[in-house]
Short mmCIF file of C-alpha atoms and ligand atoms in Angstrom, two decimals:
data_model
loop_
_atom_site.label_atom_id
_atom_site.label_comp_id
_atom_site.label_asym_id
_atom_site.label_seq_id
_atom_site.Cartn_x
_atom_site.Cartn_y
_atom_site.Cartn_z
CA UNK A 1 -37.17 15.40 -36.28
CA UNK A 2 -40.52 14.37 -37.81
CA UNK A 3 -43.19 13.52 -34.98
CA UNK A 4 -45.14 10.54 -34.60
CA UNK A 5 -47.88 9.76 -35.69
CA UNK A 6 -51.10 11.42 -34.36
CA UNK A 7 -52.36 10.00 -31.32
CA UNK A 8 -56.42 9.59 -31.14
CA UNK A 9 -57.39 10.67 -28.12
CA UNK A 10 -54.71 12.31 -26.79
CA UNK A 11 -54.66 14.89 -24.12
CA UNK A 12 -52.96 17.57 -25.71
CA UNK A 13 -53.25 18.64 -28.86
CA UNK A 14 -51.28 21.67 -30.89
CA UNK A 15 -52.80 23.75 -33.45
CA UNK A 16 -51.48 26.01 -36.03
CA UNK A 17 -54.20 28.66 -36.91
CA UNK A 18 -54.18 30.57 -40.28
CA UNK A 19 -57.05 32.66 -40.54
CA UNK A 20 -56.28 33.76 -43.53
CA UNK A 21 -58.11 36.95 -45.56
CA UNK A 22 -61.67 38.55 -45.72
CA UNK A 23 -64.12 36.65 -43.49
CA UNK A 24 -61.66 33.96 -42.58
CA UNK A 25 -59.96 36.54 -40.30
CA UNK A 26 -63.94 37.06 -38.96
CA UNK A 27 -65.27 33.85 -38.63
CA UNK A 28 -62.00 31.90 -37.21
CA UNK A 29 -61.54 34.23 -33.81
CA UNK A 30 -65.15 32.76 -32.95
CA UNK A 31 -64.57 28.86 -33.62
CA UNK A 32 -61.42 29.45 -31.66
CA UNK A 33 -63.44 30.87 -28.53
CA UNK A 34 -65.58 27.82 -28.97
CA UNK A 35 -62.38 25.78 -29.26
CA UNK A 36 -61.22 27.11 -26.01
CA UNK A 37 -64.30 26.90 -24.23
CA UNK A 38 -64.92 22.96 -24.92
CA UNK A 39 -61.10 22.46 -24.05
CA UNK A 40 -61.95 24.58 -20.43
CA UNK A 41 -64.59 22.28 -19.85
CA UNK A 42 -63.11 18.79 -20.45
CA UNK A 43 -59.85 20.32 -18.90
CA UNK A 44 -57.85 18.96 -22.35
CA UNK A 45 -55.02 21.40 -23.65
CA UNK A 46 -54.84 22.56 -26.76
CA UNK A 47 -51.94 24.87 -28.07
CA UNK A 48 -52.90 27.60 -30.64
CA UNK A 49 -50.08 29.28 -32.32
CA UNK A 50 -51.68 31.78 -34.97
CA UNK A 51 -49.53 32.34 -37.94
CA UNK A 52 -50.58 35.70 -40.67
CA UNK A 53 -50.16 34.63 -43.83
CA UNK A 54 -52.66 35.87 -45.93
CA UNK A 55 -52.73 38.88 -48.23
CA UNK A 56 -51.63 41.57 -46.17
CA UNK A 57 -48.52 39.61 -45.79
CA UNK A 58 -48.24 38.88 -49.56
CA UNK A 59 -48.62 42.40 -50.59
CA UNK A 60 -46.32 43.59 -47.59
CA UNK A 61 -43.29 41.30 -48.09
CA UNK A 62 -43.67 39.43 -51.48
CA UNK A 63 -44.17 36.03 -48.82
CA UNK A 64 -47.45 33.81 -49.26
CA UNK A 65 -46.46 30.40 -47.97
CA UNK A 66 -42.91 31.17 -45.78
CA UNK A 67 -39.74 28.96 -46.38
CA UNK A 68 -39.77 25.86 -44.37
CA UNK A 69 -43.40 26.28 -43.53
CA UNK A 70 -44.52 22.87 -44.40
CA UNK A 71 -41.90 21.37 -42.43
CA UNK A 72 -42.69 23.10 -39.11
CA UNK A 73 -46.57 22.32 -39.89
CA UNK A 74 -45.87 18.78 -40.56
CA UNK A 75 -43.59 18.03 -37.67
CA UNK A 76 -44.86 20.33 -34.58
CA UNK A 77 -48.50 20.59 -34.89
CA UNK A 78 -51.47 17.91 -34.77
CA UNK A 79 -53.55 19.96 -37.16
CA UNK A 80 -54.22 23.22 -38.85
CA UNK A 81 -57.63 25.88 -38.45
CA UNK A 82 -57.48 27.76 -41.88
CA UNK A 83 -59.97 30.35 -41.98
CA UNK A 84 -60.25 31.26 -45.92
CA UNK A 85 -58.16 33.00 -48.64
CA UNK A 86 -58.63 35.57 -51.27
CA UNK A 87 -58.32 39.25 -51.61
CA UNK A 88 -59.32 41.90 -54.71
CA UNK A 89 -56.14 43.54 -53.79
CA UNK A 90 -54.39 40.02 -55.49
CA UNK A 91 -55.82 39.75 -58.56
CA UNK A 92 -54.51 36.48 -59.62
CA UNK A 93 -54.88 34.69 -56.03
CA UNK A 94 -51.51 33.99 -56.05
CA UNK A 95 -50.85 33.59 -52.37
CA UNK A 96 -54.38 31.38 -51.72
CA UNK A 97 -53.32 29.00 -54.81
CA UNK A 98 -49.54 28.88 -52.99
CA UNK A 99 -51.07 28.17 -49.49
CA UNK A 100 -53.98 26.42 -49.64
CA UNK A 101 -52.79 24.07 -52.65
CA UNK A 102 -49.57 24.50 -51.61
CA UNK A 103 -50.47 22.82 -48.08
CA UNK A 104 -53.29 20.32 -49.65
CA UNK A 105 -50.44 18.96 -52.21
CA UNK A 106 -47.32 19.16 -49.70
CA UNK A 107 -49.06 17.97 -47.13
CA UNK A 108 -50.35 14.83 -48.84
CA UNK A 109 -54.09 15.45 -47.56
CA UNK A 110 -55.35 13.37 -50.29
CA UNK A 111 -59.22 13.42 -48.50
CA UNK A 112 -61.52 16.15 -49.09
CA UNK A 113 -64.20 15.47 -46.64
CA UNK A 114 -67.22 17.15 -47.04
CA UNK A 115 -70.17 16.48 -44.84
CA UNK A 116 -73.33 17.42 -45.99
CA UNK A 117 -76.19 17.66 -43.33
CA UNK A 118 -79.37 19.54 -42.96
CA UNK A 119 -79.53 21.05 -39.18
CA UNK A 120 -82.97 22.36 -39.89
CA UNK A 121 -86.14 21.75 -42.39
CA UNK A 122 -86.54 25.30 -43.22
CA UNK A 123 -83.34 25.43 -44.17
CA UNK A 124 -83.27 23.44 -47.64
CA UNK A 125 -84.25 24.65 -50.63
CA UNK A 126 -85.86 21.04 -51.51
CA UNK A 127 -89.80 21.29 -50.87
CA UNK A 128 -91.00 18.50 -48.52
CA UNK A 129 -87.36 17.06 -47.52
CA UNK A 130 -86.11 17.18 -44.03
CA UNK A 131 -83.13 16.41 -41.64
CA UNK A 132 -83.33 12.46 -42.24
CA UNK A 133 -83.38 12.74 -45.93
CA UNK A 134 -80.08 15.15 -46.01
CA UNK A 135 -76.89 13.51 -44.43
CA UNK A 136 -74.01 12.11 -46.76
CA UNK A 137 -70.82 12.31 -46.85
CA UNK A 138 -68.88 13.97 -50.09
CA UNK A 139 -64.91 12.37 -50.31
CA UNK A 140 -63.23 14.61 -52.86
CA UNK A 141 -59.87 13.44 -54.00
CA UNK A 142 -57.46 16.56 -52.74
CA UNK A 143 -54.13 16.07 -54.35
CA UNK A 144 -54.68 14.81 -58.22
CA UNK A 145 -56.99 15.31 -61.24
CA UNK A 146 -56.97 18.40 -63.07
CA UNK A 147 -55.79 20.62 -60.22
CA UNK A 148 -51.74 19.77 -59.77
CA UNK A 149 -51.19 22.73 -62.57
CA UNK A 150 -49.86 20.38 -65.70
CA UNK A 151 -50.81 22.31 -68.70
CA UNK A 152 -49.54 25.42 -70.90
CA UNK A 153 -50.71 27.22 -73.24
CA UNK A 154 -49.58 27.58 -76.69
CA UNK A 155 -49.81 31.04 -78.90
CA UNK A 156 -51.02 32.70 -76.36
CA UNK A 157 -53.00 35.75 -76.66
CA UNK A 158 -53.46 35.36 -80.29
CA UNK A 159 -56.27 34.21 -82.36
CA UNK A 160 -54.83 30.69 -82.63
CA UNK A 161 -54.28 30.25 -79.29
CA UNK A 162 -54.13 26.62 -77.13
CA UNK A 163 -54.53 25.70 -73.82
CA UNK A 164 -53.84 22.26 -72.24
CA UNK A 165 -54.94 21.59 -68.57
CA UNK A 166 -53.81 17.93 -67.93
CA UNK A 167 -56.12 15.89 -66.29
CA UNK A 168 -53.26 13.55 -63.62
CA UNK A 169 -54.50 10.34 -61.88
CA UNK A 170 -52.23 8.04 -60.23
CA UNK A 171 -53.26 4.37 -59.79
CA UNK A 172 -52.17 4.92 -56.05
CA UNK A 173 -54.12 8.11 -55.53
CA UNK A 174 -57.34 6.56 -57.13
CA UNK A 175 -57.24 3.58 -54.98
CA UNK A 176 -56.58 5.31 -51.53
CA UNK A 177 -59.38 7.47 -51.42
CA UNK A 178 -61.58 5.14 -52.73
CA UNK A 179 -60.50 2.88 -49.76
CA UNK A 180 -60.90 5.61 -47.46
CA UNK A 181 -64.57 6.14 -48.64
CA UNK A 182 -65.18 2.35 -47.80
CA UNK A 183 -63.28 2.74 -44.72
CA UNK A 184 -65.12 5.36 -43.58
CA UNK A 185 -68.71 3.96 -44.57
CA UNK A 186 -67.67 0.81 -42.64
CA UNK A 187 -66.34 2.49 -39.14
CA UNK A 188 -69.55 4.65 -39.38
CA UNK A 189 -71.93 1.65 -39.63
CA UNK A 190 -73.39 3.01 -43.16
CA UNK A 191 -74.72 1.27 -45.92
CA UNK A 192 -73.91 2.60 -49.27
CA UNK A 193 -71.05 4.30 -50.96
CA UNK A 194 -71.62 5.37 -54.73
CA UNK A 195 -68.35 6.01 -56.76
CA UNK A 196 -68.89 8.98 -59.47
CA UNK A 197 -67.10 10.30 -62.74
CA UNK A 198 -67.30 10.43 -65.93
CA UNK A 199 -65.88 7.11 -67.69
CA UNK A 200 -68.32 7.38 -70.59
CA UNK A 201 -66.25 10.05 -71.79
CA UNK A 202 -63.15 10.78 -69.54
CA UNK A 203 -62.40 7.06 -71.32
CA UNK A 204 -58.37 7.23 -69.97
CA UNK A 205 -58.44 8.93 -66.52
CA UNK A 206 -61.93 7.20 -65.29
CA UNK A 207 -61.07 3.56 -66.76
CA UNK A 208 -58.83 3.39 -64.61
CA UNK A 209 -61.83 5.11 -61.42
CA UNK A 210 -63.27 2.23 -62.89
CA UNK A 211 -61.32 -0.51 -62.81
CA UNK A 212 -60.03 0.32 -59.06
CA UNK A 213 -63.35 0.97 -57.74
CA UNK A 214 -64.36 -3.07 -59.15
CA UNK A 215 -61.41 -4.01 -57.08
CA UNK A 216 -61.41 -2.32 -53.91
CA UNK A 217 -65.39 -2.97 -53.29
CA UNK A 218 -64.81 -6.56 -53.80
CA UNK A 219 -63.35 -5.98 -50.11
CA UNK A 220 -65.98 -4.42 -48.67
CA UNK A 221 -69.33 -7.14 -49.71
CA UNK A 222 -71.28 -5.93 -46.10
CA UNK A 223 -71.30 -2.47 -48.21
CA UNK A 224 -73.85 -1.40 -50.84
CA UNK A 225 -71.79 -0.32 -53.58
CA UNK A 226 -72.97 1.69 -56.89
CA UNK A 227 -71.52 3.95 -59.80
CA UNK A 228 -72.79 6.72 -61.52
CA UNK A 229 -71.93 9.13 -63.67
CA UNK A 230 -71.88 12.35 -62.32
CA UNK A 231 -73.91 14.28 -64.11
CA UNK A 232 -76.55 11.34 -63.45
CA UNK A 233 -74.98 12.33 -59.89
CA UNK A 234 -76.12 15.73 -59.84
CA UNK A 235 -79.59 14.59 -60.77
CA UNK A 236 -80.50 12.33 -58.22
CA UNK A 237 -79.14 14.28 -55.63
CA UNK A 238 -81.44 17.12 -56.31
CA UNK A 239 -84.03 14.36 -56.58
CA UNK A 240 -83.61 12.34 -53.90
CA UNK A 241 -80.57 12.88 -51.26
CA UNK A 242 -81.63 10.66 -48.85
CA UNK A 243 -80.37 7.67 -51.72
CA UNK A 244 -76.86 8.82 -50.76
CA UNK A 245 -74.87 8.06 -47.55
CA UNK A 246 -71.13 8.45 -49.11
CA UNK A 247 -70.04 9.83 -52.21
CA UNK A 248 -66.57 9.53 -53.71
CA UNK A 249 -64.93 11.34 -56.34
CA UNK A 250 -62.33 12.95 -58.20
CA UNK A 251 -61.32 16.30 -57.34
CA UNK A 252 -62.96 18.89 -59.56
CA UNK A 253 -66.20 16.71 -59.80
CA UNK A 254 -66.04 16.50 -55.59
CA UNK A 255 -65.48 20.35 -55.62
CA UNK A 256 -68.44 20.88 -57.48
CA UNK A 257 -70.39 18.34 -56.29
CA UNK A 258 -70.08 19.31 -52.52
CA UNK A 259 -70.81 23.12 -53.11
CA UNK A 260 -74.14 21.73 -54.59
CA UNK A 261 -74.62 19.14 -51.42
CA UNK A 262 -74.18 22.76 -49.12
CA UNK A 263 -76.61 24.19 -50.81
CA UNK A 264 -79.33 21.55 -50.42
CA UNK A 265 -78.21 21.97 -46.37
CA UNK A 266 -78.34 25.36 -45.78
CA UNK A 267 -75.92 27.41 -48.07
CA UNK A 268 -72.17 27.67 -47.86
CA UNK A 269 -71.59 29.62 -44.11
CA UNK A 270 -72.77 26.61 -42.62
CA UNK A 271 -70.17 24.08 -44.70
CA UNK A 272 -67.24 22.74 -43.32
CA UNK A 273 -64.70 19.77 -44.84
CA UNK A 274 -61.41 18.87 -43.78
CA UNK A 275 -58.43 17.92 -45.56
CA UNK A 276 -56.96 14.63 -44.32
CA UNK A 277 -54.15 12.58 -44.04
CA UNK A 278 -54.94 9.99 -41.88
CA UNK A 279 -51.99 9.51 -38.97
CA UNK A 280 -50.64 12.79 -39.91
CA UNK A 281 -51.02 16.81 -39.36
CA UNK A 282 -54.55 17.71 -41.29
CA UNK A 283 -55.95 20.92 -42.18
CA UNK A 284 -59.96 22.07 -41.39
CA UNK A 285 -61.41 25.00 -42.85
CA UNK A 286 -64.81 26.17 -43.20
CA UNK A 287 -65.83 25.78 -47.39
CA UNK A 288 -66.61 29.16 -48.23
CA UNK A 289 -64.29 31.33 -49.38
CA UNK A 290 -63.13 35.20 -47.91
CA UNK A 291 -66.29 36.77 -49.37
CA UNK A 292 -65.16 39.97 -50.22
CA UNK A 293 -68.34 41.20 -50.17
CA UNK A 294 -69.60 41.03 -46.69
CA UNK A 295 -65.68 41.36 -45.24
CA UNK A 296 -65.45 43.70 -42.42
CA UNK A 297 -69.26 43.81 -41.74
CA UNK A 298 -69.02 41.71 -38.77
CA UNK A 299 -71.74 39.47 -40.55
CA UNK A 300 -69.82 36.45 -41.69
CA UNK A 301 -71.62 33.04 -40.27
CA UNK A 302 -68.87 31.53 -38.27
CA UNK A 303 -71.24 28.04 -37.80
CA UNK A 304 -68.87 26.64 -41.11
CA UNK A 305 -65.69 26.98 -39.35
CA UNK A 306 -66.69 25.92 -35.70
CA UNK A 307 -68.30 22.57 -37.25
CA UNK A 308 -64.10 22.65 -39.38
CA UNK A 309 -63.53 22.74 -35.68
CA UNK A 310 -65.91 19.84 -34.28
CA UNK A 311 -64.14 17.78 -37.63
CA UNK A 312 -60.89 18.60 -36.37
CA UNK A 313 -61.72 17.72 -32.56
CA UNK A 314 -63.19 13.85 -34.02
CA UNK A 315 -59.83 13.49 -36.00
CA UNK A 316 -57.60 14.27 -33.00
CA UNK A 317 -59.99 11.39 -31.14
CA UNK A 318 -61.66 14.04 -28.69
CA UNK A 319 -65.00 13.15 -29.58
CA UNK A 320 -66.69 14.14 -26.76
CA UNK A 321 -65.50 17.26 -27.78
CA UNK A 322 -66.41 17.44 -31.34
CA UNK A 323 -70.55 16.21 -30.45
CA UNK A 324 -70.15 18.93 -27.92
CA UNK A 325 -69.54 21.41 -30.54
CA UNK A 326 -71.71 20.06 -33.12
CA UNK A 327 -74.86 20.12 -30.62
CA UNK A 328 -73.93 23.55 -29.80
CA UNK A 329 -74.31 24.84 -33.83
CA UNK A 330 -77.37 22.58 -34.36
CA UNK A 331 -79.00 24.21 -30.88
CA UNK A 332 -78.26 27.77 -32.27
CA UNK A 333 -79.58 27.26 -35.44
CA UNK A 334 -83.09 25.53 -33.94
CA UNK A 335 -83.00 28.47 -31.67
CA UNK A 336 -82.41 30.81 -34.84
CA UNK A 337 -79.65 32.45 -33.23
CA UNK A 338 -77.61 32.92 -36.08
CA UNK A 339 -76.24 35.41 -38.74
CA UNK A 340 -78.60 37.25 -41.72
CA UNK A 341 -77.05 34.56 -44.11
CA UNK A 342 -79.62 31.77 -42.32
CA UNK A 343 -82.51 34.50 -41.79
CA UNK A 344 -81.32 35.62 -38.25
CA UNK A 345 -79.76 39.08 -36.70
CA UNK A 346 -77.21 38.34 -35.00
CA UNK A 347 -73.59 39.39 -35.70
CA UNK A 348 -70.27 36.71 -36.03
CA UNK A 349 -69.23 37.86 -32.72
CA UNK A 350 -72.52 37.87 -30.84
CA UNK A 351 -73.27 33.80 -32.26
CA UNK A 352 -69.52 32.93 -31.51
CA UNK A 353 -70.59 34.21 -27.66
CA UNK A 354 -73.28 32.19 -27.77
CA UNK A 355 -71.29 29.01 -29.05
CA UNK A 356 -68.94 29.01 -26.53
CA UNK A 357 -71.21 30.06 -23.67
CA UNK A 358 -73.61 26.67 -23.98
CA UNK A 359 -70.03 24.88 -24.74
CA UNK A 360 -68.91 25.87 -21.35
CA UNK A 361 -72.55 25.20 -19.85
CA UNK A 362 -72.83 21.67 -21.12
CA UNK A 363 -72.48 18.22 -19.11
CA UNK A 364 -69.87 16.03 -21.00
CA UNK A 365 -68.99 12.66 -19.84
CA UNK A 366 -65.69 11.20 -21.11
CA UNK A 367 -66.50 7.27 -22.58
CA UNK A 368 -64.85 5.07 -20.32
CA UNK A 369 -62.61 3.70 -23.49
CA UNK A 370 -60.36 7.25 -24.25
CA UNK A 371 -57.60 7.97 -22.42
CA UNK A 372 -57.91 11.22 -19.73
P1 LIG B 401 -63.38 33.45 -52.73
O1 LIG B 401 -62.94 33.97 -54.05
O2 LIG B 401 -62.43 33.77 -51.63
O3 LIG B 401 -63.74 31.99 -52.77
P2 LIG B 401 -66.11 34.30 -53.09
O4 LIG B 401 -66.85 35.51 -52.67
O5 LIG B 401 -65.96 34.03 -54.52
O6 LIG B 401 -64.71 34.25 -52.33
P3 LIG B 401 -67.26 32.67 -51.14
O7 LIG B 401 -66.49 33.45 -50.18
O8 LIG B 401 -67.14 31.22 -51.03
O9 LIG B 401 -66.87 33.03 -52.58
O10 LIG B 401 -68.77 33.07 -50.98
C1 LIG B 401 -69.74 33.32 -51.97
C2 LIG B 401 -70.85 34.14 -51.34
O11 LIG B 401 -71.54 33.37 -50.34
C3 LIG B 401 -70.28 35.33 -50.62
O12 LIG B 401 -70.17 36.42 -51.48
C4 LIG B 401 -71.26 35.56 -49.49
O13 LIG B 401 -72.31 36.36 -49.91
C5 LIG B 401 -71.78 34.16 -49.19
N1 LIG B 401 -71.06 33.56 -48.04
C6 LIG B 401 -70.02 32.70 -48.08
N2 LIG B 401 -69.61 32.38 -46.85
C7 LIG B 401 -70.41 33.03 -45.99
C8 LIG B 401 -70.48 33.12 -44.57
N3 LIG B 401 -69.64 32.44 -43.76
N4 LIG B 401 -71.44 33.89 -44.04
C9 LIG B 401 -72.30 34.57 -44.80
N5 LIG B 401 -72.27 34.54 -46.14
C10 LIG B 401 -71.34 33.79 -46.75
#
């Protein structure tokens, strides 16, 4: 039996972990300590039940994303703490492309969220800009556009050879995150949203961006509303950030776009987005990927996947919880105790410590409105 919906603010909360390969099986042990930590504190429960799939798994049994895993995800757990996938040993990424897209797409999390906020001045690679010029919002549309897989190739392998990636937008999955992006700007008290792609030449699949952006932002006249192209996009944000305070967009633009948004803010270890259905189970990960190259060093920055975690604790409605865990990450990088990634020494482990230590240490006080 399916459950209902998710509850904000509830006081128990049950999460399936998947940490996944490389540094995702690093950097999600330490976001979980925090986890545990802020949940000791404010005396809410949360269940963790930590599931291996990955590429061990894949090369082991021939299994990426089990039978009936979706199911069980979508009907006994509030939310999901992915860690990252990808492994050398799996050439093709097989297994990350049928888990990750696998839960994205099955899942329905059509919102990509993507915050984008600088913690620190010395951490942006823009001269002169600091915290109050860097914090926007990315929405990347998760479930269309030209990742579903519609394509083929024709003659393949010879000198003739076609390929055809189809480029898939449904008039119901354009308007919804657009709404969302409004939605959001307007619970959040900000001012602008700015709706980007590429109608000047995408003249099929962004007419019709264009003609449900007019639409929806007729709705929403307390909100400054703009378009731009997104190359224009990726100008001005290099430029200026502090023009943007959400950004919507389709989903390979969004992917792009928000890697670029990480940089300006510190680089990708500090990154986290979270893929959302709202009302139903929704999956947080860190944005990097398993970094192969650092795996096993016990270097990984595992700030990314404990703010995942702080995203995670504000959709479930524990907000207390999530500015608990967001003031912990912005205190340790101020303090410089982090990883070499963000010019400190420290190891995963030793800034995970840390994390949940001041977690445990701080005062919170419950708003009178949420339920105990
Ligand atoms: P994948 O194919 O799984 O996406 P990748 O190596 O191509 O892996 P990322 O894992 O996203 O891409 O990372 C790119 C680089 O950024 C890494 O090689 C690593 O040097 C650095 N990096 C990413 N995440 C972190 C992190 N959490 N801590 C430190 N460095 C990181």
């Amino acid at each position: 039996m399916q459950k209902p919906p998710i509850r904000q603010g509830g006081s128990a909360a049950r999460v399936a972990v998947i940490p996944g390969d490389g540094i995702g099986k690093e950097v999600t042990p330490e976001a979980l300590k925090v986890l545990k930590a802020v949940s000791a504190a404010t005396g809410r429960s949360m269940e963790f039940v930590e599931f291996d799939w990955g590429a061990d798994k894949f090369l082991r049994e021939g299994v990426s994303l089990p039978d009936g895993a979706v199911e069980m995800l979508r009907d006994q757990f509030d939310a999901i703490l992915f860690g990252a996938l990808g492994d050398p040993r799996v050439p093709s990424n097989q297994h990350a492309a049928d888990i990750l897209l696998g839960l994205r797409f099955k899942l329905d999390l059509y919102v990509n969220a993507r915050p984008v906020e600088l913690l620190h001045q010395r951490l942006t690679p823009l001269l002169g800009r600091t915290e109050k010029d860097i914090r926007l919002m990315v929405f990347r549309e998760n479930t269309e556009g030209l990742y579903v897989g519609v394509g083929g190739f024709f003659k393949k392998g010879t000198a003739d050879e076609i390929a055809v990636q189809e480029d898939v937008n449904s008039r119901k999955g354009v308007e919804r995150i657009i709404r969302f992006a409004f939605e959001y700007a307007q619970s959040k008290g900000l001012k602008r949203v700015c709706m980007s792609d590429k109608s000047n030449a995408m003249t099929f699949a962004h007419d019709l961006w264009q003609r449900v952006f007019k639409l929806v932002r007729q709705e929403y006249s307390g909100i400054e509303s703009r378009h731009l192209y997104i190359d224009t996009l990726a100008m001005e944000i290099v430029r200026d950030p502090s023009l943007f305070d959400v950004i919507v967009t389709c989903n390979l633009f969004g992917d792009i776009i928000s890697d670029l948004g990480a940089q300006l803010a510190g680089g990708l270890g500090l990154a986290p987005s979270g893929n959302i259905h709202p009302g139903q189970t929704s999956l947080f990960e860190p944005v990097h990927g398993s970094a192969p190259n650092i795996a096993g060093k016990g270097i990984a920055n595992p700030l990314g996947s404990v703010l995942a975690s702080a995203m995670m604790l504000e959709f479930l409605g524990w907000n207390m919880e999530a500015v608990a865990l967001n003031r912990a990450v912005k205190a340790a990088v101020h303090e410089n105790f982090v990883t070499p990634d963000l010019g400190g020494t420290h190891k995963t482990v030793e800034v995970g410590d840390w994390l949940a230590k001041l977690v445990s240490n701080a005062s919170m006080t419950r708003p009178p409105t949420q339920s105990k």
